Short mmCIF file of C-alpha atoms in Angstrom, two decimals:
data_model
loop_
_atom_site.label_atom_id
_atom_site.label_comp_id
_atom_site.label_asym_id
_atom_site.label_seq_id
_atom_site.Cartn_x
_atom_site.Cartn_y
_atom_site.Cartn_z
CA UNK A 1 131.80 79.85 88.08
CA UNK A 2 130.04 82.43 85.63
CA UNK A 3 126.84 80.09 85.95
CA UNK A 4 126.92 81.09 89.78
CA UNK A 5 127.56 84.97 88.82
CA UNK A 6 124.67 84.94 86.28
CA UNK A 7 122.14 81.98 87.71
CA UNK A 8 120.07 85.17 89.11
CA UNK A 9 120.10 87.47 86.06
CA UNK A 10 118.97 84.55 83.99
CA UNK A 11 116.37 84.32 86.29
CA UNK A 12 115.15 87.73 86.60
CA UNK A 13 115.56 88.38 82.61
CA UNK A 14 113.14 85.57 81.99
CA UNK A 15 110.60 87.06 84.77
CA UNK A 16 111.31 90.40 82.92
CA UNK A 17 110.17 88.65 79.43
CA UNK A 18 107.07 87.26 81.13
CA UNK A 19 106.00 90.42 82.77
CA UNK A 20 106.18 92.50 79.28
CA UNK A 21 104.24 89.52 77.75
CA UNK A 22 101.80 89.57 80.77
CA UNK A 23 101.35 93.32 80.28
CA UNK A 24 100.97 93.22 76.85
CA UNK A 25 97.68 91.16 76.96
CA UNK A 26 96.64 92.68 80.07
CA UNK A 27 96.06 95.71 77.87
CA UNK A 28 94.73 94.26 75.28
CA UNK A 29 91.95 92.75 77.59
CA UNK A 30 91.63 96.19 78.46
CA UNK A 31 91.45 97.89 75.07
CA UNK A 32 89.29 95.38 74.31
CA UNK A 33 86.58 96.11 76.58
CA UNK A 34 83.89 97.00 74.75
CA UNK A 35 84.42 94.35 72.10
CA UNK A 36 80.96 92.03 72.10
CA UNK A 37 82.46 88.57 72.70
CA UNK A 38 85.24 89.19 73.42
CA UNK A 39 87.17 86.39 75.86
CA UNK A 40 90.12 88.09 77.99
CA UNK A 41 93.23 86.02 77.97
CA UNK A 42 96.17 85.88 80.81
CA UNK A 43 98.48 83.09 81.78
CA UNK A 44 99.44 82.05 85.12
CA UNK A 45 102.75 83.89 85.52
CA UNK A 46 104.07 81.65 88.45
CA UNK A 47 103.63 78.40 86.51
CA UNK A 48 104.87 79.84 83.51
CA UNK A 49 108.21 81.35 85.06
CA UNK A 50 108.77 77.63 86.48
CA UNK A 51 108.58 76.23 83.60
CA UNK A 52 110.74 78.94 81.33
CA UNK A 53 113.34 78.49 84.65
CA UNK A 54 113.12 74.53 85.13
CA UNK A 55 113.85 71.49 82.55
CA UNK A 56 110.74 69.81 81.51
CA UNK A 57 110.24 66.63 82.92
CA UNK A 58 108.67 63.64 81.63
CA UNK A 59 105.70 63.80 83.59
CA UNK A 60 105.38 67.70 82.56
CA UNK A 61 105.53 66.76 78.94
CA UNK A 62 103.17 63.96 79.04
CA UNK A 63 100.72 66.82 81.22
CA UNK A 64 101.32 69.34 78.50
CA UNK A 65 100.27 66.52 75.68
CA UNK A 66 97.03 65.24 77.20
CA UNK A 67 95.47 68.62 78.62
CA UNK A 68 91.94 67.02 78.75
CA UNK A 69 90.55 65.25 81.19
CA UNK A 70 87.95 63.18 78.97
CA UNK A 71 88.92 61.64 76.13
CA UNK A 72 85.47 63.28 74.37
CA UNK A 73 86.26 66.66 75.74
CA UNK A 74 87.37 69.34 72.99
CA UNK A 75 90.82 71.32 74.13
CA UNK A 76 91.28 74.75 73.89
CA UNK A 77 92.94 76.14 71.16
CA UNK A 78 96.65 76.45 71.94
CA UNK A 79 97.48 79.79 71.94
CA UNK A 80 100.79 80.52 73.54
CA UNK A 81 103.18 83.06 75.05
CA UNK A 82 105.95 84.48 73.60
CA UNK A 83 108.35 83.60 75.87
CA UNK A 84 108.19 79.80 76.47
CA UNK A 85 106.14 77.97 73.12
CA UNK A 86 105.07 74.98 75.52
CA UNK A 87 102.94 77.37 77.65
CA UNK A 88 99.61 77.92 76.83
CA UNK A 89 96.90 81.10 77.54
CA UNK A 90 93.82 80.96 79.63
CA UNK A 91 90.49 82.16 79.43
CA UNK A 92 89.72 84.58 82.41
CA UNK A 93 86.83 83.46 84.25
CA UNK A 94 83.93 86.09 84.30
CA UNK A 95 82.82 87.30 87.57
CA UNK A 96 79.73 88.78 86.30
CA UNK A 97 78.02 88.17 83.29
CA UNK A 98 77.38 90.64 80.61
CA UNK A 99 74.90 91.18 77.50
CA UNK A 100 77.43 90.79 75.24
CA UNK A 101 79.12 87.95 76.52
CA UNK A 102 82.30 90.42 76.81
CA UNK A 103 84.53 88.34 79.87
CA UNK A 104 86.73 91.51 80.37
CA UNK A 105 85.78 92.92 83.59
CA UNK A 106 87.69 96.63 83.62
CA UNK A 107 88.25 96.87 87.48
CA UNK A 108 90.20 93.66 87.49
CA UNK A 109 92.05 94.26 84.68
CA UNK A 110 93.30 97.75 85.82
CA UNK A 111 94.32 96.15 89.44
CA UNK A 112 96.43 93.24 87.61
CA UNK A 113 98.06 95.80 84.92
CA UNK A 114 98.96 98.24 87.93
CA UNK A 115 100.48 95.48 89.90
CA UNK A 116 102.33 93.69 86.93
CA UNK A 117 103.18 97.19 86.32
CA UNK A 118 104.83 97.31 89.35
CA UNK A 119 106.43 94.35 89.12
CA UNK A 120 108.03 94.85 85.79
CA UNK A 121 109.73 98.02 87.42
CA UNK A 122 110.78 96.05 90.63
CA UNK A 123 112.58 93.49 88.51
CA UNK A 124 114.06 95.99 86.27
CA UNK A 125 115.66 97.44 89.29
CA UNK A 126 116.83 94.65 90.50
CA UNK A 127 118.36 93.63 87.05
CA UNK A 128 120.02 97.25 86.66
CA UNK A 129 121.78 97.10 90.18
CA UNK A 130 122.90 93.84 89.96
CA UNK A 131 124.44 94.79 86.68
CA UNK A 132 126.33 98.20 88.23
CA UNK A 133 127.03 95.33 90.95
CA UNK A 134 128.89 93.36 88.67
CA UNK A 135 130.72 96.17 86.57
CA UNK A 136 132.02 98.08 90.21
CA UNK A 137 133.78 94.58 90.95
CA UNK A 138 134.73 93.96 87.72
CA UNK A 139 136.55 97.54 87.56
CA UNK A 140 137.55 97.56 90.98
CA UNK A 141 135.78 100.08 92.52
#
């Protein structure tokens, strides 16, 4: 019964987690702009809530061991998220090359930080009235 009451907070807390992550190395790829060589890192957030919100599966795992497709190929190092251990960071693909082989390109970094800003706030809200929700009917009022 308290599963059904809380199903959606769990959710939402977890998306919560993942959008503070997100926005933490969104600015990073932005304070990091001018860095020569630097590679900007994000993680696909709708793959990574499904996993932190689903059990692994078998086939998942076995995905998550072999995540080459060549047998020679080298993988990339495993860095990972601070939410869920199992998921792993991407590169962000350049969409125009620069001198100092910097990947960070500033106008898509400030669009994805203003909308995971966003976001964050939406799901805060919705976290903070379904917990009022709750504590009215717990109270009675």
């Amino acid at each position: 019964m308290l599963d059904k009451m809380t199903g959606g907070l769990n959710f939402h807390s977890n998306a919560l987690v993942l959008r503070a992550e997100r926005q933490r190395m969104l600015s990073s790829n932005i304070a990091n702009a001018d860095t020569p060589g630097y590679v900007a890192r994000d993680f696909d957030f709708g793959k990574t809530l499904r996993e932190a919100t689903e059990p692994p599966t078998a086939q998942m795992q076995q995905q998550r061991a072999g995540s080459v497709s060549h047998a020679q190929h080298i993988p990339l190092p495993a860095a990972k998220t601070g939410h869920n251990q199992d998921s792993t960071l991407g590169y962000s693909i350049a969409s125009q090359p620069s001198m100092d082989n910097n990947t960070v390109d500033l106008d898509r970094e400030r669009a994805n930080f203003v909308d995971n800003s966003v976001r964050y706030e939406a799901t805060l809200r919705f976290l903070n009235g379904s917990s009022k929700t709750m504590l009215s009917a717990i109270t009675g009022q």
